[in-house]
Coordinates of C-alpha atoms in Angstrom, one line a residue:
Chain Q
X618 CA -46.1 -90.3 -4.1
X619 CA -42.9 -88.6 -5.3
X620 CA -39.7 -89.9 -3.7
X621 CA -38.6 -87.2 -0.9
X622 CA -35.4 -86.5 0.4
X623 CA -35.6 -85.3 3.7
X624 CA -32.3 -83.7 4.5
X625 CA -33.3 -80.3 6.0
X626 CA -35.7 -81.8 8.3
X627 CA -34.5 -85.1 9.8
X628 CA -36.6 -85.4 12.8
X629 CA -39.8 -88.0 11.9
X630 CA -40.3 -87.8 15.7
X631 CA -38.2 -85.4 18.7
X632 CA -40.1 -87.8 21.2
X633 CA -38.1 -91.1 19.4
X634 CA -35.1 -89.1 20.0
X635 CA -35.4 -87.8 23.3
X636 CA -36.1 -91.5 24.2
X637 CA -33.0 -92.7 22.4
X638 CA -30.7 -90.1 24.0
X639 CA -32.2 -91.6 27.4
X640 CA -31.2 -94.7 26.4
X641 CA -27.8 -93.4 25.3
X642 CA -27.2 -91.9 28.9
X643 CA -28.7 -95.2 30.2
X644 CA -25.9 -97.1 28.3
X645 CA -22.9 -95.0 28.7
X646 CA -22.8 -96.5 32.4
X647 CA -22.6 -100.0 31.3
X648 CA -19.4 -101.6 30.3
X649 CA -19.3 -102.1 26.5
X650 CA -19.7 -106.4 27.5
X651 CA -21.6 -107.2 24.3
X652 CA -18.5 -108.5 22.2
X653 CA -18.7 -110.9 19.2
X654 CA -16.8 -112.4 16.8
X655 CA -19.3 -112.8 14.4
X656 CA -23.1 -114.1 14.3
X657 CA -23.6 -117.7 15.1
X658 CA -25.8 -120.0 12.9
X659 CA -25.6 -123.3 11.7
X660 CA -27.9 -122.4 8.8
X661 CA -26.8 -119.1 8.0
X662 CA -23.8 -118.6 4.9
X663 CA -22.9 -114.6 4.9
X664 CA -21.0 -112.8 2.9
X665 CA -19.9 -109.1 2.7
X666 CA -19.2 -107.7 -0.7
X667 CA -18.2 -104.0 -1.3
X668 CA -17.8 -101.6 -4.3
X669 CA -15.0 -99.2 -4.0
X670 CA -16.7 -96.7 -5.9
X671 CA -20.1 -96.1 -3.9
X672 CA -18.5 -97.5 -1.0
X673 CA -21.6 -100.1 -0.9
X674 CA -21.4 -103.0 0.4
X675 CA -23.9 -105.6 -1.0
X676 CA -24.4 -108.4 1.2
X677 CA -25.2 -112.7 0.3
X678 CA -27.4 -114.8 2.9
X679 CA -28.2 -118.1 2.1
X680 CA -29.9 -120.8 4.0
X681 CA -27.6 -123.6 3.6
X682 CA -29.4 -126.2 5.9
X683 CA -32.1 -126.5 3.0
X684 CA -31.9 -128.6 0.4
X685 CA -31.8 -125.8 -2.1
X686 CA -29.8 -123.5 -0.5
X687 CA -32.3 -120.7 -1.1
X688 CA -30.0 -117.3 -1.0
X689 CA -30.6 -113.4 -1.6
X690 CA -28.9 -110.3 -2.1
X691 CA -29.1 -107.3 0.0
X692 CA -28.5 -103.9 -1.7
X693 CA -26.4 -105.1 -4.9
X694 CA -24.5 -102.8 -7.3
X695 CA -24.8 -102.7 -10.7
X696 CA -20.9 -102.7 -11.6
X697 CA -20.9 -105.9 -9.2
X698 CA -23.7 -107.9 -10.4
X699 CA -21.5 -110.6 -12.6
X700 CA -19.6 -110.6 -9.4
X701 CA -22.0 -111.6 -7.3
X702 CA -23.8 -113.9 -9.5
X703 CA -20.3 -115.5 -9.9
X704 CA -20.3 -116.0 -6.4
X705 CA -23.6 -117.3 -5.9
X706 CA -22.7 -120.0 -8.9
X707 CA -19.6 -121.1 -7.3
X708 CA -21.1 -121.7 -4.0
X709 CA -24.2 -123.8 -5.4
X710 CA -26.5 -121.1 -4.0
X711 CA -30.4 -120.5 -5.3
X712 CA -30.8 -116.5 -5.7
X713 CA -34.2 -115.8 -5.0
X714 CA -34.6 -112.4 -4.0
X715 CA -32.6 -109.0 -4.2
X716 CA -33.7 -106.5 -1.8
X717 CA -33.1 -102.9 -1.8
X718 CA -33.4 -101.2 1.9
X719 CA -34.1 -97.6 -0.2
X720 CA -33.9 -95.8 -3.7
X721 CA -30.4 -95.1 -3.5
X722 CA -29.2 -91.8 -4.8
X723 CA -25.3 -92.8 -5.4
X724 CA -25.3 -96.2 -7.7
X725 CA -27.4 -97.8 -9.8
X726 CA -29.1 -101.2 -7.8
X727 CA -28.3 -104.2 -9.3
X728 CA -31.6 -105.6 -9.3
X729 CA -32.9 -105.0 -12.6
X730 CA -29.5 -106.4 -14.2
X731 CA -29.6 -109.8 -11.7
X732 CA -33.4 -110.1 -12.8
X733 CA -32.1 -110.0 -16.5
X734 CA -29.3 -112.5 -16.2
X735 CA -31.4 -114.6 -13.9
X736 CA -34.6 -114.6 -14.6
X737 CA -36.6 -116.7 -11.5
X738 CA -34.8 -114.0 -8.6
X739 CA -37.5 -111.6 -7.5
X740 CA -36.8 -107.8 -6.5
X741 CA -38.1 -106.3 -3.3
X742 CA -38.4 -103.0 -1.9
X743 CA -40.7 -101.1 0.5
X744 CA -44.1 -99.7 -0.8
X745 CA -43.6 -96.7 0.9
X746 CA -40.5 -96.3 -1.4
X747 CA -42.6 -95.7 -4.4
X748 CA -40.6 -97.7 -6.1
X749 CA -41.1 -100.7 -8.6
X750 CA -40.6 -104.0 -7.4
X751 CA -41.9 -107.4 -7.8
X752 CA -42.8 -107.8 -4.3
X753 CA -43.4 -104.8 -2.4
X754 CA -43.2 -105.2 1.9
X755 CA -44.0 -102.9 4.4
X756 CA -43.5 -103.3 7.9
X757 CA -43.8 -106.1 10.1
X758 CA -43.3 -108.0 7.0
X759 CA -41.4 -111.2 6.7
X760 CA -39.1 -111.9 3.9
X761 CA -38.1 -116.0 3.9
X762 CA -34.9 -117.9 2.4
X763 CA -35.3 -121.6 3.6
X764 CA -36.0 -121.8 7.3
X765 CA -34.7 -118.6 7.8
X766 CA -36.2 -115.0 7.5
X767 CA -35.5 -111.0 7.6
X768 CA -37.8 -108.5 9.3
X769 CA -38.7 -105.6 7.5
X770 CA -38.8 -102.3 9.7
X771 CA -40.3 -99.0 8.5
X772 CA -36.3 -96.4 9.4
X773 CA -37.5 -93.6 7.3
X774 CA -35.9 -90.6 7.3
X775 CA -32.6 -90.6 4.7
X776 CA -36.0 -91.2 2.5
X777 CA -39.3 -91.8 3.2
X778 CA -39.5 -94.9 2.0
X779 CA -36.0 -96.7 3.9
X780 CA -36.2 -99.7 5.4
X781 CA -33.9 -102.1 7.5
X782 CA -33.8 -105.9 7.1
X783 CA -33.5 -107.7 10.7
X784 CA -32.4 -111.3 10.7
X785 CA -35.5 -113.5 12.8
X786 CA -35.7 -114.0 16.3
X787 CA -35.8 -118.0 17.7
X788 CA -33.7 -120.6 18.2
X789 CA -32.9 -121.4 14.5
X790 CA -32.4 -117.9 13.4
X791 CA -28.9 -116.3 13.7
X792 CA -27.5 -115.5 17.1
X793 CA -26.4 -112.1 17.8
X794 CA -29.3 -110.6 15.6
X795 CA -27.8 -109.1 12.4
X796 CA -29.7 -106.1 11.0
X797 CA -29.0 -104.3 7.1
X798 CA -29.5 -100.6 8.0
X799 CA -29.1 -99.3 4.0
X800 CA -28.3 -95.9 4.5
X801 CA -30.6 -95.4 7.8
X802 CA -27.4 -95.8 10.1
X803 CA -23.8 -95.3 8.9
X804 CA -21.1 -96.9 11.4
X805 CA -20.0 -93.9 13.8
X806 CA -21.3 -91.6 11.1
X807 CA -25.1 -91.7 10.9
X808 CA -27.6 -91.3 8.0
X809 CA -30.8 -90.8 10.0
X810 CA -32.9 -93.7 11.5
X811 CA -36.4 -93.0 13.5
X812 CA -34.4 -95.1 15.8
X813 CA -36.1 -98.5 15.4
X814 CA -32.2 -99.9 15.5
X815 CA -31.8 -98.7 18.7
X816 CA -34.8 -100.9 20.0
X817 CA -32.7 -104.0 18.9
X818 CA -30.8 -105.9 21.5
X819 CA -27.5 -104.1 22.2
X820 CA -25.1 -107.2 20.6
X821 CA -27.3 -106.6 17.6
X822 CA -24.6 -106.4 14.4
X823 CA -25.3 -103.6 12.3
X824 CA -24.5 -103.7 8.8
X825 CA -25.0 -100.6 6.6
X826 CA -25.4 -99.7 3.2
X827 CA -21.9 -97.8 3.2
X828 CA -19.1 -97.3 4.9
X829 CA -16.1 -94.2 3.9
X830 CA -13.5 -94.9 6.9
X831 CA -13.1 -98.6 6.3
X832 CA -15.3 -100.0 9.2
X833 CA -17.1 -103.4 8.0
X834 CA -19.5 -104.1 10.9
X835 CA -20.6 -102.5 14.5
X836 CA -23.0 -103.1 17.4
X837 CA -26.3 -101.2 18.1
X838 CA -24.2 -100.8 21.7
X839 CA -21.2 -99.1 19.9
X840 CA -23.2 -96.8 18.0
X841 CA -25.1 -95.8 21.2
X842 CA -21.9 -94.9 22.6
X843 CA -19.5 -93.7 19.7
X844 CA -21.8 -92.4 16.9
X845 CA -20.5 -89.0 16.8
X846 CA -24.1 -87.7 15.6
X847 CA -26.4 -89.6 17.7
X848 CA -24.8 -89.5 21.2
X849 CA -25.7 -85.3 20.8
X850 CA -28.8 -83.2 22.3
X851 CA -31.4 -82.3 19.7
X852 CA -30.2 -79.2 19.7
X853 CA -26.7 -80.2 18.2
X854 CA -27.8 -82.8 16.0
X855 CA -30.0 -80.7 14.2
X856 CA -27.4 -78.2 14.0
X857 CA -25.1 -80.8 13.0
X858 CA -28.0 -82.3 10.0
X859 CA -28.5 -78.8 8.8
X860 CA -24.7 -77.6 8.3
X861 CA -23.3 -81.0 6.4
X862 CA -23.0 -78.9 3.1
X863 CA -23.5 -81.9 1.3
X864 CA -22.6 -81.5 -2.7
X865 CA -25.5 -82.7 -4.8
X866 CA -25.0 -86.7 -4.7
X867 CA -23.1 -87.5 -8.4
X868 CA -25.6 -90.1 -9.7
X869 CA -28.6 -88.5 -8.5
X870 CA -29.6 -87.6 -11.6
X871 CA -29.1 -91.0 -13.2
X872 CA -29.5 -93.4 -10.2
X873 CA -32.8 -92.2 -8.7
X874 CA -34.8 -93.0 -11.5
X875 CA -33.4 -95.9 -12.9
X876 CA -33.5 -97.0 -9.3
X877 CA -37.5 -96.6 -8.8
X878 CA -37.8 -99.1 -11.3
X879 CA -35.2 -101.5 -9.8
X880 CA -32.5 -100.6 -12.0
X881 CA -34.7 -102.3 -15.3
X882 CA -34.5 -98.6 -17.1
X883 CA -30.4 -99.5 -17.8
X884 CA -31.0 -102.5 -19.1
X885 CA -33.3 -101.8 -21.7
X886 CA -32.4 -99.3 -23.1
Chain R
X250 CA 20.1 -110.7 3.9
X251 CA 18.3 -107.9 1.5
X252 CA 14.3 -108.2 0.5
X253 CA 13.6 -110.5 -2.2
X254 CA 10.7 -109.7 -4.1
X255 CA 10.2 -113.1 -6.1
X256 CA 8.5 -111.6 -8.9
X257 CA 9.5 -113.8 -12.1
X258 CA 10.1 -117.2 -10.7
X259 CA 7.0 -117.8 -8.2
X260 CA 7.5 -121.6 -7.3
X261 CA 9.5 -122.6 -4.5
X262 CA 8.7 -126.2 -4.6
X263 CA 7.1 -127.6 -8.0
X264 CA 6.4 -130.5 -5.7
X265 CA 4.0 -128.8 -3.7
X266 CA 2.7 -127.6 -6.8
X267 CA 1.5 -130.6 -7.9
X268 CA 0.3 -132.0 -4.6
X269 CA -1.9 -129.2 -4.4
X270 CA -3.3 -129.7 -7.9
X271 CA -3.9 -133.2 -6.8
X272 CA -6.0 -131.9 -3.5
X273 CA -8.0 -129.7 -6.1
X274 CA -8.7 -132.7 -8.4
X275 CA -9.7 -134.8 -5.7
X276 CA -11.9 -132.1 -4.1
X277 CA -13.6 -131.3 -7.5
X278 CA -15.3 -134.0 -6.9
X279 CA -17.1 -133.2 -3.7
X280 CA -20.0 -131.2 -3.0
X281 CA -19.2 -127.7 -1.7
X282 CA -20.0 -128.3 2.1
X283 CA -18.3 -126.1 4.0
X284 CA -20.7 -123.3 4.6
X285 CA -19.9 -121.0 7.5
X286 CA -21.7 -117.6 8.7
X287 CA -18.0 -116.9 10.4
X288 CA -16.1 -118.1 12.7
X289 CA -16.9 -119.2 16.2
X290 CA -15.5 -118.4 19.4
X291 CA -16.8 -117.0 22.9
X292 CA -13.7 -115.8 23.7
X293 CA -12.8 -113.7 20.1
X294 CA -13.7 -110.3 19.2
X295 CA -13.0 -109.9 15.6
X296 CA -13.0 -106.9 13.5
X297 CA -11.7 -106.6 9.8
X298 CA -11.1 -102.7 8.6
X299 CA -10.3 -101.8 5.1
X300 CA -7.8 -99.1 3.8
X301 CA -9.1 -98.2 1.0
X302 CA -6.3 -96.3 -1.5
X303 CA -4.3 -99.7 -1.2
X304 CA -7.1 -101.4 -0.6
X305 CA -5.4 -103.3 2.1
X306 CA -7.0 -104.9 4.4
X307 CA -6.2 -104.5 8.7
X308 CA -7.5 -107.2 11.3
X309 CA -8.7 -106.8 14.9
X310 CA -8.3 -109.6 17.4
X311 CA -8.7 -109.6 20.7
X312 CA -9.7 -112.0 23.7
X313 CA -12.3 -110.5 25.0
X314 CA -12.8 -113.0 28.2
X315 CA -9.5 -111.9 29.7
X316 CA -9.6 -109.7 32.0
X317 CA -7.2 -107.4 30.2
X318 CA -9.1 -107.7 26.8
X319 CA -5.9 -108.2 25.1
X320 CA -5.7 -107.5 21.2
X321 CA -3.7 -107.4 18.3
X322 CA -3.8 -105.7 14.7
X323 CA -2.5 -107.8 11.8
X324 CA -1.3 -105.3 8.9
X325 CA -2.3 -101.9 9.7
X326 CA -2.0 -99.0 7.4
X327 CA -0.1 -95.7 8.7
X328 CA -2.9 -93.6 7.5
X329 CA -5.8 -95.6 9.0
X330 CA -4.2 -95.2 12.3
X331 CA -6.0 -92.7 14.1
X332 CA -9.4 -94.7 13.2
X333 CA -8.1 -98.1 14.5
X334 CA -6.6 -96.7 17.6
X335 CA -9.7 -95.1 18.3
X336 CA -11.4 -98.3 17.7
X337 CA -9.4 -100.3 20.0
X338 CA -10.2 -97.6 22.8
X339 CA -13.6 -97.4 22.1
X340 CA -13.8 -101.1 22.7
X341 CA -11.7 -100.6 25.5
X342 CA -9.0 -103.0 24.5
X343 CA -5.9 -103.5 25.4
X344 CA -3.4 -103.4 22.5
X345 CA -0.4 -105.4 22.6
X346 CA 1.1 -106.5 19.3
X347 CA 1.0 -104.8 15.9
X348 CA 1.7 -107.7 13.3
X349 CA 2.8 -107.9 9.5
X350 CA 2.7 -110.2 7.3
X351 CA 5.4 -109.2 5.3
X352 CA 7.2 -105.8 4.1
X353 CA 4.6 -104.3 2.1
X354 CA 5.1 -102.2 -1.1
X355 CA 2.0 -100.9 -1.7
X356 CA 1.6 -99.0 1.4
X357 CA 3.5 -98.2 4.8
X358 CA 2.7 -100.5 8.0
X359 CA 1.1 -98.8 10.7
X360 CA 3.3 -100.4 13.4
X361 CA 5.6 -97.9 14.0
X362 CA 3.1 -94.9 14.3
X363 CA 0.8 -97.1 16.5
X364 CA 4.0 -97.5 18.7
X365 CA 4.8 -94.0 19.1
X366 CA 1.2 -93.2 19.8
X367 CA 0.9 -96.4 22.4
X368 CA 4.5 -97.2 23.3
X369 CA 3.1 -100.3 25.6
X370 CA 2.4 -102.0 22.0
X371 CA 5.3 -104.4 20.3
X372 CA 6.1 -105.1 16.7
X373 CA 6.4 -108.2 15.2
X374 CA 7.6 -109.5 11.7
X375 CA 9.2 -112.7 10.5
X376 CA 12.9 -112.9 10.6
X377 CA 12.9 -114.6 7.0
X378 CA 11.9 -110.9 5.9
X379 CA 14.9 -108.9 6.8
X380 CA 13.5 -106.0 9.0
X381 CA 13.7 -104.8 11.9
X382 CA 11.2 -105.3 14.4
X383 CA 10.8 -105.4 18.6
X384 CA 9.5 -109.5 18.0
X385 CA 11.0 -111.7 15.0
X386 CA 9.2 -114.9 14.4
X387 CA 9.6 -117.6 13.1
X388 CA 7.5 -120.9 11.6
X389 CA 5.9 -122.4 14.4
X390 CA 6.4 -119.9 16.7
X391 CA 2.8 -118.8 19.0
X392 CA 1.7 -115.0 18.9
X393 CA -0.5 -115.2 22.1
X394 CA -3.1 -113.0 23.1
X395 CA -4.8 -113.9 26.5
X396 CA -6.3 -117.8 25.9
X397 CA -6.2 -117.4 22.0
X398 CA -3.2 -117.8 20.1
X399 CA -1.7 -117.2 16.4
X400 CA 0.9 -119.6 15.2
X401 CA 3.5 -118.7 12.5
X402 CA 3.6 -120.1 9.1
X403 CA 5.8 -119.8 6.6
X404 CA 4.2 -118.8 3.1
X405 CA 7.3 -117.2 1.1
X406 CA 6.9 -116.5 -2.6
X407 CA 5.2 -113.1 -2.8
X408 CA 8.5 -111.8 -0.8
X409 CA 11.0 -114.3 0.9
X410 CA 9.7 -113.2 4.3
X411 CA 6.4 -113.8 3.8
X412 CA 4.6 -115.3 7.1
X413 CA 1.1 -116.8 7.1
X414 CA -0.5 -116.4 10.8
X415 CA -3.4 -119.3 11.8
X416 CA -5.4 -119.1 14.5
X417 CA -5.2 -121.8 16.8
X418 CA -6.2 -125.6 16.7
X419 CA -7.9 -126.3 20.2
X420 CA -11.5 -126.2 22.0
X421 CA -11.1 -122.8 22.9
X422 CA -9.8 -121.7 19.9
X423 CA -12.2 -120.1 17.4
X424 CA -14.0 -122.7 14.8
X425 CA -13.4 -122.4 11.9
X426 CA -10.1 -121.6 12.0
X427 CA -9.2 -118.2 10.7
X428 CA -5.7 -117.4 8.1
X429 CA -4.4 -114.2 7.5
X430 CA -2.7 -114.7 4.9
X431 CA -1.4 -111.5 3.7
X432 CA -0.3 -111.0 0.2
X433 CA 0.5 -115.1 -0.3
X434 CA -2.9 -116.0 -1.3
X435 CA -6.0 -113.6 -2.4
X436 CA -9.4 -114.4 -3.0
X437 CA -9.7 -115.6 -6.7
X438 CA -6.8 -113.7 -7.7
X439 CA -3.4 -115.3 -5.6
X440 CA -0.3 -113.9 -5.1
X441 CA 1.7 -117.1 -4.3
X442 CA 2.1 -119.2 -1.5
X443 CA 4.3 -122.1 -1.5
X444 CA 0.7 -123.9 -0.6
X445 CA 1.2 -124.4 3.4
X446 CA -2.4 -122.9 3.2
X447 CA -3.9 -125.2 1.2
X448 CA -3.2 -127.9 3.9
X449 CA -5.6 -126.7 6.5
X450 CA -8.7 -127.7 6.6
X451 CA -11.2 -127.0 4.0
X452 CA -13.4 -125.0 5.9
X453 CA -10.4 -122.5 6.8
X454 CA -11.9 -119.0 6.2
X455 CA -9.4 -116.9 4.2
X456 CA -8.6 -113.3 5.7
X457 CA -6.5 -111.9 2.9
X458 CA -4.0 -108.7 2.9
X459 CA -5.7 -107.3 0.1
X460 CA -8.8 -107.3 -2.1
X461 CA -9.5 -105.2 -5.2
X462 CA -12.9 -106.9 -6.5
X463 CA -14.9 -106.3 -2.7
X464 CA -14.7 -109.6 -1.6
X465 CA -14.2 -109.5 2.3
X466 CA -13.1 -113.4 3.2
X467 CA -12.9 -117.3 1.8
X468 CA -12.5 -120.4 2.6
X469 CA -9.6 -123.0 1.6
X470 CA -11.8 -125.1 -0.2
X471 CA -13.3 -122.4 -2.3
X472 CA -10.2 -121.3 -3.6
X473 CA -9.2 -124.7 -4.4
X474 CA -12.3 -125.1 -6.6
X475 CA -12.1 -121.6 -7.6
X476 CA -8.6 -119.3 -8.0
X477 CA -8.4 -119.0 -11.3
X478 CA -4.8 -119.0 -10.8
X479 CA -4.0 -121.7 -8.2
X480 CA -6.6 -124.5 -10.2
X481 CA -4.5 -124.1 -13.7
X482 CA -1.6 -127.0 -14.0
X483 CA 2.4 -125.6 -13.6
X484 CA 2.9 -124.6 -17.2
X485 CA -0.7 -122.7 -17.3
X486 CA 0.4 -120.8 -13.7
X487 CA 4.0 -120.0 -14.5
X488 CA 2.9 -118.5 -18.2
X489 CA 0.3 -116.6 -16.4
X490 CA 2.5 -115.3 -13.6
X491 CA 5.1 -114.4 -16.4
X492 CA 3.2 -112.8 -18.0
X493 CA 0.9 -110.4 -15.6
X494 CA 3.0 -107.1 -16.7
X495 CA 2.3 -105.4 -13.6
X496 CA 2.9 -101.5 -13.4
X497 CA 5.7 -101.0 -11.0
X498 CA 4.2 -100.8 -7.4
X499 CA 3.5 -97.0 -7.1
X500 CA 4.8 -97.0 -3.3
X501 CA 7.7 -99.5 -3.6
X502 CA 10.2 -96.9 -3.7
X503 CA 8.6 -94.9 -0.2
X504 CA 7.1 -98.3 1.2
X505 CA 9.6 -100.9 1.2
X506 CA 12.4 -99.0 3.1
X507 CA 10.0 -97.7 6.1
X508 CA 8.7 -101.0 6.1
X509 CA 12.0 -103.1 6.9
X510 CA 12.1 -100.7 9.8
X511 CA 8.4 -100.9 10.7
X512 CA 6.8 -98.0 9.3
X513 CA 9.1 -95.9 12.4
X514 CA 11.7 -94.2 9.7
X515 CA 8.5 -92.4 8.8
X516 CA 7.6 -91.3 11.9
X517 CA 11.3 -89.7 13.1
X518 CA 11.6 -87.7 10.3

């Protein structure tokens, strides 16, 4: 199935929405109590990396509690691979995997290039992405570093195939929840989500794919409140989607594919 | 006293120098423990914020189990303003202090536009840097904020004035402790510091002014082991820092003089 870019259509379901604005209203007579520093684990090593470029950030987890500090890579760059594998070295970390959450139209993923340099770390992506991968999850799928583990949740929409990664829920796992929205949901900007985030707990830390304004993290609560897209009516958010005159994303034409093979096509050519 | 920007002799002490190259040789030999997710605090809401033409970064503190919600910024940007006043409101924070680390060249602090737009909020630089300011500090002065508290360290090198701020040492204080420490020391890349930093503990995570590579924080130990400045021995240091032929900071001429005044000159013209 050909990779689709819904951007004139953005409503998967007006009933998910309509239930999310309910929410919303719900919400907006709390008082915003859910504040963090950070997420707390005594397992969990995180770090947030970022290319100026794109605007991505790439994010390390690592389960440093296990012996081999088993570690993977969320969304990585191809400009920031050398980076990143630097970092893992330095920090005695095992890459296993790098995940994409989508086929991203704006930068070439660093998987194919991190596969090439180290050859025993695995690429994932979602089926529905129609992607090449090595390992290929849908949702409800469990994706395991040590004794710890991301979710996978179908948030399709930006494309059909998106997903967001959701650290575990249990005693081990860390505490707020910390979930990798890809491109899904932007902090007080929005991509589109079929509003799966919004189902996490409000504390939740969201982490996206990009950010423009300089924002580096945000709670499913703040984004119920503030996002300046999904706090409208259907009505206006549609009208919103539909009059973005978006120009034609730069690397579309070189990204996408290289992309549905997880970024192998640049290096072997 | 005028700004001194230290540019061809970095080392205030060569003493300290090589005490710190003795730390690194010792801690060569351990195993890199220190793993953290972030730091930990019930009391701390923490935000970092990224400015992204000087890519300069601004911090958010704030106790959030006071009943005022009392916060401070640490290096904010004039043009990133709007979005981290918004933020603070949003959050519904009180702001009371808008703190530098030094007189930036690079960009123009946000202090003195954050103090026309929310007069309630105070200024603070070092006295060491020459500038004017509603707070000067000095080493070991506190910077509270409800229960949680910054102290003042001196880090001069990068300017004469430069100031270091630590969170503080204390059960309710946040775990690992947290340094901002402005342009004095960046990750893998240094400015200089006269090496007050490398005397906290090793698990310290680094909050630096600036990053140009997407890195987003540190920790003490890791740049021990790994600042490919800060790990060569003096002669290998000073030829390096001798020889960096930097381009003359584009913003030095604009920067520096609505700096020593807090950003305000540009705001009364």
């Amino acid at each position: 199935m050909p990779l689709q870019f819904i951007r004139s259509s953005l409503f998967a379901s007006p009933k998910n929405l309509l239930r999310t604005l309910f929410l919303v209203t719900k919400l907006r007579s709390l008082a915003m109590g859910s504040y963090t520093a950070s997420s707390q684990s005594s397992k969990l090593f995180f770090r947030q990396l970022f290319e100026k470029e794109s605007s991505t950030y790439t994010y390390l987890l690592a389960d440093v509690s296990h012996p081999d500090k088993p570690a993977l890579l969320i969304d990585p760059v191809d400009k920031t691979v050398d980076r990143d594998l630097s970092l893992v070295k330095e920090l005695g970390l095992k890459l296993i995997y790098a995940l994409n959450t989508h086929v991203h139209a704006d930068h070439i993923t660093g998987t194919g290039l991190i596969k090439t340099k180290s050859p025993g770390v695995k690429s994932i992506i979602s089926k529905a992405s129609g992607s090449k991968a090595d390992i290929l999850v849908e949702p409800g799928d469990k994706v395991s570093f040590g004794d710890l583990f991301l979710e996978v949740r179908a948030t399709p929409g930006h494309t059909s195939g998106c997903v967001t990664y959701v650290t575990g829920d249990g005693p081990d796992q860390p505490q707020p929840r910390m979930v990798f929205t890809g491109d899904a949901l932007l902090i007080r900007g929005c991509g589109r989500t079929d509003f799966q985030i919004f189902t996490l707990p409000k504390d939740t830390l969201i982490y996206p794919a990009h950010d423009y304004k300089g924002f580096s993290v945000s709670t499913v609560e703040e984004e119920m409140l503030y996002n300046p897209r999904l706090t409208k009516n259907q009505e206006t958010f549609k009208g919103i989607m539909e009059n973005l005159n978006l120009a034609y994303p730069k690397m579309m034409g070189i990204a996408v594919p290289a992309n549905m093979v997880c970024g192998l096509q640049d290096t072997t050519s």
